[in-house]
XYZ file of C-alpha atoms in Angstrom:
699
model
C 25.184 -11.731 -46.469
C 24.814 -13.771 -43.238
C 27.519 -14.927 -40.899
C 29.228 -18.133 -42.077
C 29.263 -20.687 -39.314
C 31.481 -23.860 -39.660
C 31.719 -26.490 -36.865
C 34.796 -28.528 -36.052
C 34.745 -31.554 -33.840
C 38.112 -32.073 -31.969
C 39.703 -35.508 -31.779
C 39.534 -37.707 -28.719
C 42.043 -37.205 -25.892
C 44.122 -40.009 -24.453
C 41.871 -40.047 -21.399
C 38.591 -40.248 -23.464
C 36.952 -43.404 -24.788
C 35.293 -43.965 -28.167
C 32.142 -45.200 -26.459
C 31.546 -41.761 -24.908
C 31.184 -40.014 -28.245
C 27.760 -38.413 -28.652
C 28.469 -35.812 -31.340
C 28.549 -36.871 -34.953
C 28.616 -35.047 -38.325
C 25.958 -36.002 -40.903
C 26.421 -35.411 -44.635
C 23.510 -34.570 -46.837
C 22.309 -37.119 -49.433
C 23.048 -34.783 -52.306
C 26.644 -34.022 -51.492
C 29.292 -35.910 -49.531
C 30.128 -32.780 -47.516
C 28.843 -32.891 -43.895
C 26.741 -29.872 -42.912
C 24.646 -31.249 -39.971
C 25.554 -31.956 -36.325
C 23.559 -34.478 -34.388
C 23.438 -34.693 -30.561
C 21.040 -36.719 -28.321
C 18.604 -35.047 -26.022
C 20.060 -35.096 -22.461
C 16.621 -35.806 -21.010
C 15.661 -38.527 -23.580
C 18.537 -40.456 -25.185
C 16.144 -41.874 -27.847
C 15.567 -38.324 -29.235
C 18.275 -36.518 -31.178
C 18.725 -32.785 -31.997
C 19.983 -31.753 -35.423
C 21.731 -28.473 -36.193
C 22.576 -27.320 -39.733
C 25.594 -25.191 -40.524
C 27.509 -24.190 -43.580
C 30.133 -26.920 -43.066
C 30.889 -29.528 -40.434
C 34.484 -30.881 -40.012
C 34.877 -34.282 -38.260
C 37.703 -35.448 -35.999
C 39.907 -36.378 -38.984
C 39.991 -32.856 -40.539
C 43.343 -31.179 -40.732
C 44.410 -27.540 -40.285
C 45.277 -27.299 -44.029
C 41.782 -28.622 -44.989
C 39.965 -26.130 -42.748
C 42.081 -23.169 -43.966
C 41.852 -23.894 -47.694
C 38.095 -24.408 -47.587
C 37.088 -21.479 -45.225
C 39.815 -18.832 -44.772
C 41.812 -18.794 -47.966
C 38.865 -17.605 -50.248
C 38.577 -14.454 -47.986
C 42.104 -13.256 -48.799
C 41.045 -11.974 -52.221
C 38.209 -10.024 -50.559
C 40.748 -8.534 -48.263
C 42.784 -7.093 -51.200
C 39.532 -5.939 -52.817
C 39.003 -3.563 -49.959
C 36.723 -5.543 -47.571
C 37.212 -6.260 -43.924
C 37.140 -9.908 -42.703
C 36.514 -11.194 -39.077
C 37.385 -14.723 -38.006
C 36.593 -15.841 -34.431
C 36.628 -19.182 -32.685
C 33.841 -19.995 -30.159
C 33.315 -22.949 -27.909
C 33.708 -24.468 -24.464
C 37.041 -24.595 -22.683
C 39.227 -27.494 -23.863
C 37.655 -27.824 -27.345
C 40.664 -26.700 -29.386
C 40.062 -22.983 -30.163
C 43.550 -21.822 -29.549
C 44.882 -24.821 -31.591
C 42.676 -23.900 -34.453
C 43.641 -20.201 -34.405
C 47.332 -20.324 -33.399
C 48.297 -23.989 -34.022
C 51.600 -25.688 -33.263
C 55.195 -25.116 -34.269
C 55.333 -27.664 -37.099
C 54.148 -26.754 -40.574
C 51.291 -29.268 -40.550
C 50.018 -27.927 -37.214
C 50.049 -24.241 -38.078
C 46.835 -22.604 -37.350
C 44.520 -20.122 -39.166
C 46.517 -16.995 -38.174
C 50.012 -18.013 -39.509
C 48.517 -19.379 -42.700
C 46.462 -16.273 -43.225
C 49.516 -14.043 -42.896
C 51.448 -16.296 -45.273
C 48.790 -15.947 -47.904
C 48.653 -12.154 -47.303
C 52.404 -11.774 -47.963
C 52.314 -14.139 -50.990
C 49.321 -12.219 -52.528
C 51.013 -8.834 -51.821
C 54.268 -9.780 -53.552
C 52.323 -11.096 -56.526
C 50.376 -7.753 -56.848
C 53.610 -5.705 -56.547
C 55.156 -7.818 -59.324
C 52.145 -7.609 -61.584
C 51.909 -3.884 -61.340
C 55.565 -3.401 -61.965
C 56.184 -1.694 -58.606
C 53.412 0.899 -59.007
C 51.403 -0.607 -56.174
C 52.996 -1.056 -52.797
C 51.658 -3.356 -50.073
C 52.258 -2.471 -46.360
C 51.253 -4.830 -43.492
C 51.016 -3.754 -39.917
C 49.646 -5.570 -36.889
C 48.198 -4.886 -33.500
C 47.627 -7.490 -30.826
C 45.780 -7.101 -27.535
C 43.722 -9.112 -24.999
C 40.634 -8.589 -22.902
C 41.512 -9.914 -19.388
C 38.941 -9.448 -16.604
C 37.031 -7.046 -18.942
C 40.126 -4.817 -19.255
C 42.049 -4.208 -22.446
C 45.830 -4.759 -22.438
C 48.375 -4.363 -25.265
C 50.265 -7.665 -25.764
C 53.235 -5.930 -27.291
C 53.928 -4.252 -23.901
C 55.558 -6.128 -21.047
C 53.352 -7.138 -18.134
C 55.242 -4.939 -15.664
C 54.479 -1.789 -17.746
C 50.743 -2.266 -17.860
C 48.369 0.061 -16.071
C 45.735 -1.504 -13.784
C 42.866 0.111 -15.561
C 43.939 -0.944 -18.992
C 43.409 0.877 -22.295
C 40.182 2.810 -22.941
C 37.815 2.051 -25.855
C 36.515 4.799 -28.084
C 34.076 5.101 -30.983
C 35.516 6.605 -34.178
C 33.750 6.746 -37.460
C 31.200 4.009 -36.580
C 33.941 1.648 -35.512
C 35.145 0.707 -32.084
C 38.937 1.402 -31.586
C 41.266 0.960 -28.665
C 42.942 4.190 -27.707
C 46.680 4.047 -27.106
C 47.152 0.649 -28.818
C 50.556 0.144 -30.432
C 50.891 -0.907 -34.082
C 53.965 -2.786 -35.329
C 54.809 -2.848 -39.048
C 55.966 -6.262 -40.355
C 57.143 -6.535 -43.914
C 58.007 -10.298 -43.945
C 56.526 -13.484 -42.569
C 59.537 -14.101 -40.415
C 59.230 -10.689 -38.793
C 55.570 -11.320 -38.095
C 56.211 -14.696 -36.422
C 58.781 -13.106 -34.217
C 56.419 -10.417 -33.059
C 53.563 -12.875 -32.753
C 55.509 -15.299 -30.547
C 56.729 -12.477 -28.456
C 53.191 -11.137 -27.875
C 51.800 -14.585 -27.057
C 54.299 -14.900 -24.160
C 52.521 -11.891 -22.589
C 49.080 -13.463 -22.899
C 47.292 -14.627 -19.745
C 47.177 -18.416 -19.605
C 46.835 -20.839 -16.715
C 46.129 -24.591 -16.077
C 42.818 -25.968 -15.011
C 41.539 -29.505 -14.418
C 40.022 -29.615 -17.988
C 42.833 -27.809 -19.819
C 46.551 -27.647 -18.897
C 47.075 -24.499 -21.069
C 43.752 -22.665 -20.683
C 43.390 -19.213 -22.151
C 42.289 -16.779 -19.502
C 41.585 -13.867 -21.812
C 40.171 -13.087 -25.230
C 42.920 -12.368 -27.749
C 42.319 -10.090 -30.830
C 44.809 -9.866 -33.619
C 44.257 -7.030 -36.179
C 46.204 -7.132 -39.446
C 46.000 -3.921 -41.439
C 46.734 -4.268 -45.167
C 47.351 -0.975 -46.986
C 47.517 -0.807 -50.769
C 49.325 2.346 -52.029
C 49.194 3.520 -55.648
C 50.166 6.925 -57.178
C 46.437 7.966 -57.274
C 44.809 6.398 -54.159
C 45.208 4.370 -51.016
C 43.004 1.458 -49.857
C 43.126 0.082 -46.258
C 41.432 -3.103 -45.187
C 41.667 -5.040 -41.830
C 41.677 -8.742 -41.065
C 40.656 -9.529 -37.429
C 41.348 -12.956 -35.907
C 39.783 -13.454 -32.470
C 40.579 -16.380 -30.157
C 37.837 -16.257 -27.517
C 38.283 -17.896 -24.135
C 35.973 -20.833 -23.458
C 33.118 -20.881 -21.015
C 33.837 -22.818 -17.839
C 31.851 -24.851 -15.305
C 33.669 -24.245 -11.983
C 32.252 -27.404 -10.594
C 34.397 -29.360 -13.000
C 37.531 -27.088 -13.404
C 38.338 -26.942 -9.579
C 39.353 -23.249 -9.961
C 40.937 -21.430 -7.070
C 40.175 -17.886 -5.979
C 42.187 -16.172 -8.764
C 40.880 -18.638 -11.447
C 37.307 -18.025 -10.182
C 37.580 -14.306 -10.908
C 38.871 -14.943 -14.386
C 36.207 -17.610 -15.013
C 33.522 -15.111 -13.931
C 34.739 -12.433 -16.361
C 34.937 -14.947 -19.172
C 31.449 -16.323 -18.597
C 29.967 -12.877 -18.230
C 31.394 -11.722 -21.658
C 30.221 -14.930 -23.365
C 26.823 -14.585 -21.872
C 26.543 -10.991 -23.134
C 27.637 -12.320 -26.593
C 24.821 -14.829 -26.408
C 22.407 -12.067 -25.463
C 23.537 -9.918 -28.330
C 23.049 -12.824 -30.784
C 19.597 -13.520 -29.445
C 18.619 -9.779 -29.622
C 19.822 -9.544 -33.206
C 18.067 -12.797 -34.299
C 14.782 -11.500 -32.697
C 15.350 -8.034 -34.307
C 14.997 -6.215 -30.992
C 15.518 -2.394 -30.855
C 18.199 -2.577 -28.178
C 21.266 -4.813 -28.484
C 23.434 -4.930 -25.279
C 26.842 -4.464 -26.991
C 28.147 -2.044 -24.288
C 27.559 -4.533 -21.417
C 30.944 -6.128 -22.208
C 34.044 -4.865 -23.866
C 34.386 -8.062 -25.900
C 30.983 -7.707 -27.536
C 31.627 -3.928 -28.029
C 34.822 -4.626 -29.968
C 33.365 -7.642 -31.933
C 30.157 -5.661 -32.785
C 28.630 -8.686 -34.346
C 25.986 -7.641 -36.943
C 27.188 -4.033 -37.106
C 30.607 -4.597 -38.769
C 31.159 -4.416 -42.523
C 32.741 -7.170 -44.557
C 32.785 -10.953 -44.224
C 32.444 -12.768 -40.853
C 33.286 -16.419 -40.193
C 32.541 -18.262 -36.950
C 34.523 -21.429 -36.263
C 32.553 -23.508 -33.799
C 34.728 -25.838 -31.742
C 32.973 -28.884 -30.270
C 33.898 -31.686 -27.823
C 32.596 -35.123 -28.914
C 32.351 -36.772 -25.444
C 29.456 -37.085 -23.053
C 31.041 -35.137 -20.256
C 30.562 -31.902 -22.308
C 26.961 -32.786 -23.274
C 25.105 -29.754 -21.706
C 27.846 -27.329 -22.742
C 28.023 -28.640 -26.307
C 24.224 -28.300 -26.631
C 24.255 -24.699 -25.412
C 27.101 -23.831 -27.805
C 25.168 -25.343 -30.701
C 22.100 -23.288 -29.833
C 24.129 -20.005 -29.814
C 25.748 -20.862 -33.183
C 22.315 -21.722 -34.633
C 21.123 -18.193 -33.826
C 24.395 -16.594 -35.054
C 24.051 -17.957 -38.539
C 20.872 -15.929 -39.005
C 22.702 -12.609 -38.480
C 22.996 -10.554 -41.581
C 26.298 -8.673 -42.138
C 26.707 -5.797 -44.481
C 29.286 -6.506 -47.180
C 30.646 -2.967 -47.770
C 33.903 -2.061 -49.459
C 36.180 0.397 -47.739
C 36.381 3.674 -49.523
C 39.759 4.565 -51.083
C 41.603 7.639 -50.062
C 42.766 9.485 -53.156
C 46.252 10.728 -53.082
C 46.704 12.547 -56.364
C 48.413 15.956 -56.938
C 47.489 18.612 -54.427
C 44.846 20.969 -55.792
C 45.908 24.641 -56.037
C 43.624 26.963 -54.183
C 42.203 29.877 -56.125
C 43.495 33.326 -55.135
C 41.791 36.653 -55.476
C 44.491 37.894 -57.805
C 43.199 35.975 -60.777
C 42.637 37.687 -64.142
C 39.032 36.664 -64.326
C 38.072 38.357 -61.110
C 37.176 42.111 -61.389
C 37.935 44.009 -58.323
C 35.463 46.680 -57.281
C 36.754 50.230 -56.922
C 37.417 51.563 -53.385
C 34.943 54.045 -52.023
C 35.961 57.154 -50.177
C 35.029 57.315 -46.526
C 34.445 60.610 -45.063
C 36.268 61.731 -41.934
C 33.155 62.401 -39.945
C 30.842 59.443 -39.874
C 27.118 60.051 -39.752
C 27.580 63.813 -39.274
C 26.025 66.201 -41.758
C 25.505 63.661 -44.461
C 22.888 64.391 -46.920
C 20.149 61.748 -47.229
C 19.832 59.808 -50.383
C 16.811 60.562 -52.566
C 15.674 56.937 -52.267
C 15.668 57.295 -48.542
C 13.603 60.455 -48.448
C 10.737 58.915 -50.438
C 8.645 56.608 -48.375
C 7.518 53.540 -50.194
C 3.802 53.084 -50.678
C 2.440 50.569 -48.170
C -0.060 48.030 -49.377
C -3.640 48.401 -48.281
C -4.225 46.642 -45.004
C -7.065 44.284 -44.960
C -9.686 44.791 -42.158
C -9.331 42.206 -39.417
C -11.184 42.167 -36.061
C -8.979 39.537 -34.366
C -5.219 39.379 -34.846
C -2.895 36.928 -33.246
C -0.322 38.675 -31.082
C 2.044 35.619 -31.093
C 2.629 35.919 -34.853
C 4.609 38.963 -35.814
C 5.583 39.619 -39.305
C 9.174 40.285 -39.687
C 9.764 43.200 -42.072
C 13.227 43.396 -43.574
C 14.439 46.955 -43.196
C 16.821 48.421 -45.851
C 20.360 48.946 -44.952
C 21.289 52.483 -44.028
C 23.388 54.414 -46.484
C 24.428 57.170 -44.114
C 27.912 55.881 -43.809
C 28.627 56.609 -47.432
C 28.678 60.022 -49.184
C 26.093 60.931 -51.733
C 28.638 61.072 -54.515
C 29.238 57.330 -54.144
C 25.688 56.352 -55.059
C 26.519 56.231 -58.687
C 29.272 53.672 -58.174
C 28.659 50.151 -59.342
C 26.829 48.219 -56.621
C 28.446 45.347 -54.786
C 27.186 41.860 -55.609
C 24.685 40.813 -53.069
C 22.713 37.702 -52.447
C 19.173 37.585 -53.657
C 16.696 38.137 -50.918
C 14.540 35.219 -50.267
C 10.858 35.940 -50.373
C 8.693 33.827 -48.236
C 5.510 32.922 -50.028
C 2.724 31.411 -48.078
C 1.458 28.391 -50.060
C -1.906 28.482 -48.379
C -2.984 32.146 -47.936
C -5.903 32.796 -45.665
C -8.893 34.386 -47.319
C -10.062 37.788 -46.118
C -12.861 37.511 -43.570
C -16.404 38.299 -44.910
C -19.106 40.366 -43.173
C -21.021 37.355 -41.906
C -17.965 35.804 -40.263
C -17.142 39.134 -38.611
C -20.695 39.448 -37.144
C -20.525 35.806 -35.777
C -17.135 36.544 -34.148
C -18.484 39.774 -32.555
C -21.578 37.981 -31.162
C -19.461 35.155 -29.766
C -17.159 37.607 -27.916
C -20.103 39.525 -26.466
C -21.633 36.322 -25.162
C -18.315 35.310 -23.561
C -18.023 38.708 -21.872
C -21.581 38.604 -20.506
C -21.161 35.105 -19.229
C -17.958 36.032 -17.341
C -19.726 38.992 -15.743
C -22.577 36.776 -14.535
C -20.166 34.167 -13.325
C -17.919 36.411 -11.340
C -20.648 38.826 -10.091
C -20.737 39.178 -6.238
C -23.398 37.339 -4.404
C -26.042 39.702 -3.084
C -28.106 37.102 -1.105
C -26.255 37.783 2.078
C -27.345 41.389 2.220
C -31.035 40.314 2.029
C -30.887 38.588 5.413
C -32.483 40.767 8.142
C -30.885 41.499 11.445
C -33.463 39.442 13.393
C -32.767 36.386 11.319
C -29.078 36.833 11.689
C -29.434 37.159 15.540
C -31.486 33.965 15.696
C -28.792 32.178 13.669
C -26.034 33.375 15.975
C -27.979 32.279 19.039
C -28.604 28.788 17.488
C -24.923 28.488 16.689
C -23.941 29.386 20.272
C -26.525 26.965 21.683
C -25.230 24.124 19.530
C -21.730 24.823 20.428
C -22.479 24.992 24.147
C -24.539 21.729 23.872
C -21.549 20.006 22.277
C -19.122 21.324 24.894
C -21.531 20.137 27.658
C -21.952 16.711 26.119
C -18.168 16.333 25.804
C -17.625 17.272 29.363
C -20.335 14.785 30.476
C -18.697 12.080 28.456
C -15.407 12.777 30.353
C -17.196 12.209 33.655
C -18.718 8.960 32.350
C -15.290 7.787 31.300
C -13.726 8.596 34.637
C -16.615 6.733 36.336
C -15.868 3.634 34.237
C -12.247 3.818 35.082
C -12.871 4.194 38.826
C -15.360 1.273 38.726
C -12.879 -0.976 36.849
C -10.313 -0.321 39.621
C -12.772 -1.097 42.311
C -13.338 2.423 43.514
C -17.121 2.406 43.684
C -17.454 5.573 45.758
C -15.455 7.552 43.240
C -17.398 6.068 40.408
C -20.728 6.999 42.040
C -19.446 10.557 42.472
C -18.472 10.782 38.790
C -21.894 9.362 37.771
C -23.466 12.101 39.928
C -21.394 14.799 38.214
C -22.393 13.461 34.777
C -26.122 13.380 35.676
C -26.771 17.031 34.897
C -25.638 16.539 31.331
C -27.877 13.466 30.807
C -30.911 14.172 33.017
C -33.415 11.627 31.705
C -31.141 8.633 31.023
C -32.613 5.492 32.523
C -29.390 3.494 32.305
C -27.499 6.123 34.207
C -30.088 6.177 36.919
C -30.032 2.330 37.175
C -26.304 2.404 37.491
C -26.312 4.937 40.262
C -29.023 3.058 42.239
C -27.016 -0.214 41.885
C -23.800 1.516 43.142
C -25.717 3.080 46.115
C -27.086 -0.366 47.046
C -23.660 -1.836 46.794
C -22.120 0.793 48.952
C -25.035 0.504 51.494
C -26.337 4.114 51.022
C -30.048 4.685 51.734
C -30.125 8.115 50.126
C -31.809 8.308 46.723
C -29.964 9.417 43.711
C -29.866 13.143 43.411
C -28.890 15.580 40.755
C -28.469 19.389 40.806
C -30.143 21.615 38.352
C -29.800 25.267 37.805
C -33.412 25.960 39.062
C -33.164 23.992 42.324
C -32.522 20.514 43.862
C -34.754 17.564 43.005
C -34.683 13.833 43.594
C -34.558 11.303 40.787
C -35.357 7.640 41.391
C -35.678 4.758 38.977
C -39.522 5.091 39.025
C -39.281 8.682 37.795
C -37.848 7.641 34.371
C -40.268 6.849 31.646
C -38.356 3.907 30.101
C -40.899 3.254 27.426
C -40.728 6.763 26.057
C -36.955 6.634 26.144
C -36.899 3.381 24.141
C -39.220 4.849 21.542
C -36.885 7.846 21.220
C -33.887 5.587 20.699
C -35.745 3.621 17.958
C -36.698 6.777 16.182
C -33.023 8.049 16.366
C -33.884 10.993 18.650
C -31.945 9.701 21.589
C -28.500 10.096 20.225
C -27.787 13.204 22.108
C -28.960 11.712 25.410
C -27.673 8.204 25.130
C -24.076 7.211 25.716
C -22.333 3.920 26.313
C -22.927 3.073 30.014
C -22.057 -0.399 31.308
C -25.078 -2.529 31.979
C -25.733 -4.423 35.275
C -24.210 -7.695 33.862
C -20.982 -5.726 32.888
C -20.863 -4.173 36.329
C -21.212 -7.571 38.005
C -18.382 -8.915 35.803
C -16.179 -5.970 36.661
C -16.980 -6.386 40.319
C -15.953 -10.147 40.211
C -12.740 -9.344 38.323
C -11.531 -6.558 40.633
C -8.954 -7.593 43.225
C -10.045 -8.173 46.791
C -9.271 -5.230 49.038
C -9.184 -4.721 52.761
C -11.515 -1.883 53.493
C -11.078 -1.869 57.213
C -7.254 -1.291 57.208
C -7.544 1.271 54.346
C -10.269 3.254 56.162
C -8.425 3.097 59.359
C -5.218 4.258 57.767
C -6.996 7.029 55.964
C -8.600 8.154 59.235
C -5.402 8.213 61.014
C -3.556 10.009 58.208
C -6.251 12.639 57.847
C -6.591 13.212 61.572
C -3.233 15.018 61.620
C -4.674 17.832 59.447
C -7.699 18.462 61.641
C -6.210 21.386 63.586
C -7.669 24.543 64.965
C -7.762 27.488 62.680
C -5.599 29.432 65.179
C -2.647 27.056 64.986
C -2.541 26.894 61.147
C 0.914 27.308 59.655
C 1.510 29.786 56.802
C 1.770 26.943 54.262
C -1.522 25.461 55.339
C -3.203 28.825 55.117
C -1.783 29.251 51.606
C -3.092 25.798 50.646
C -6.593 26.554 51.901
C -6.453 29.947 50.159
C -5.698 28.321 46.799
C -8.256 25.569 47.146
C -11.011 28.013 48.243
C -10.276 30.256 45.285
C -11.768 27.402 43.089
C -9.573 28.571 40.256
C -8.378 25.590 38.149
C -5.222 27.414 37.062
C -4.152 28.137 40.739
C -5.030 24.675 41.875
C -2.924 23.155 38.991
C 0.103 25.110 40.252
C 0.066 23.023 43.479
C 2.600 20.273 43.633
C 1.321 16.834 42.332
C -1.973 18.291 40.898
C -2.772 17.848 37.253
C -5.541 19.158 35.071
C -8.057 16.357 35.811
C -7.359 16.442 39.605
C -7.713 20.183 39.702
C -11.044 19.871 37.900
C -12.243 17.206 40.257
C -11.344 19.300 43.297
C -13.363 22.246 41.970
C -16.335 20.026 41.129
C -16.173 18.481 44.671
C -16.100 22.026 46.266
C -19.183 23.014 44.163
C -21.009 19.983 45.543
C -19.985 20.768 49.103
C -21.466 24.319 48.999
C -20.433 27.863 48.673
C -18.740 28.115 52.111
C -14.997 28.190 52.314
C -13.167 25.055 53.055
C -11.483 24.625 56.457
C -8.862 22.128 57.625
C -11.589 19.888 58.843
C -13.130 19.804 55.392
C -9.994 18.482 53.823
C -10.912 14.969 54.976
C -14.290 15.109 53.222
C -12.630 16.673 50.135
C -10.036 13.940 50.137
C -12.632 11.232 50.181
C -14.527 12.723 47.281
C -11.500 13.344 45.117
C -9.367 10.442 46.155
C -6.532 12.373 47.677
C -4.925 11.228 50.863
C -2.790 12.940 53.483
C 0.363 12.350 51.499
C -1.132 14.232 48.499
C -2.286 17.162 50.698
C 1.146 17.178 52.399
C 2.835 17.483 48.963
C 0.514 20.354 47.959
C 1.305 22.056 51.298
C 5.044 21.717 50.970
C 4.928 23.131 47.436
C 3.148 26.273 48.470
C 5.292 29.349 48.541
C 5.057 31.453 51.695
């Protein structure tokens, strides 16, 4: 059975005009009862949307008419053991509370007072018809969901806890833990409790509604039918939902905004649940809101009726259209119509005792004083049972172990008690394999053995040690070692030559042509036949005004290299074949050198040279008048040890290496104070640098 959806259009207010009416009920041609709601498209007034429901009530419908047609027929289902759920849904200011609660006059009474009146009338009639054998008890619980927290409306506001009451799942139903339940035997008693609880409900005024409900109110009426044999309990739930609000039109303040946010969130979750149920999705977000968790639409048993409250005016156009869309999905939800099971309350069944006459007690057996000591073995225990012949099997799975049930030991009883009647025991369950495996034949056994042998031989071949290394002779191994050492030394030499080329580029970029020429000279032994390197050195010599040809030092003697001594054509052929990779490195061309020379800042060579001469002249002293610090400095520099030179103050790794290389170019003789000037020019260290080195020397 699906959810029954009925729509009710509220009358116009005093501030509303008849010309603003856009919602109208439409009756079907077959019957005069309206079952369709028409509303124009907000984007196109000429187009109209139609929504079909079980029943549509216009503005002239009364409370009595709505109750008699929709709610009154469910009372008989309530006494038949079914649960019923009634809830009002709509936008704020559409008359939900008026429909459920109503006014004080008899004509304005809402669904809830009229429902209770019918329940009491039906209960008295049943008690009278059964002659007092059936008793009807009515109890009620009333609570609200305010800001997604559950509060008992029978408790005063000052006694409420900030966290509210917890929700639990019990027997497939959602219950509120700690909720009070008040019995009410008469209609007058119910009205007193109901009015008292409504005074504790959260209400406030907004721009759209002077008495707006700020919470969802749930009234649960429990009807219990008690007879001498059984008891049946059924529940009628009446839910007055708070309406969704547009804060742009309600002018809510800070507190009202928090309440409106909670209301809109819960109603949005309800719409999500309805959509998920209509699309038959696997996950329905009931637990994202306490209201949807309690309502459990689609999971509750019994009858469910949705009263859709609509506003007829144009100012609620978009809200009314959204409400109609949610109701249109809700009517497709199927609800299980299940009757509550009765609880039988007949006479208490007497439990059977062991002292009955039909039960034969077994005789007691004598227990010896010494347990398991000197007891003779039973004859059955001495004889070993014949084991069945074991089938031959080459391969047995170790994971599967057959569990053999061992007989219980009889050593705790004497041998004279064996003739006593045995105790009743449960029959042993024999496990029978429905698909027994046949015994392996000779052919399958041979195939299995061959496969295992092949696997063993393959594993030996796979993991056998490699004997190719032992076949290499010592001469071949020596040649391989020499080749590795030569390749490693060549790579180290090339990397060192590249460092000199990089330092030369840096000096040339800063305008230090003399230092750049010196770095090129130091890189020349590593690239002896490079034409570009020779061209660069000749260009720098011409720029500095030196007439000496470019020289390089080899291990077998000194020789001169000029530009004409380089076979450029052979070098280009080597580069095209790819053989010149080890000898060619990125060296700036003449055009790049000219650009760098144009970009460098103009310097004043005369002042620099003069200052350098004056500063270095202070160190040109006689060897007899040297101070201990100067002697220590000369001793460290003449040692030509990079580690000792790096220990000097202001000397790093690169500068120490440059000093050693400059000393090697100057010759094998020890350096004197007069040679510091020449060393300083080659390395780029002035008098201040040597003075720092001298001050840092320990005496």
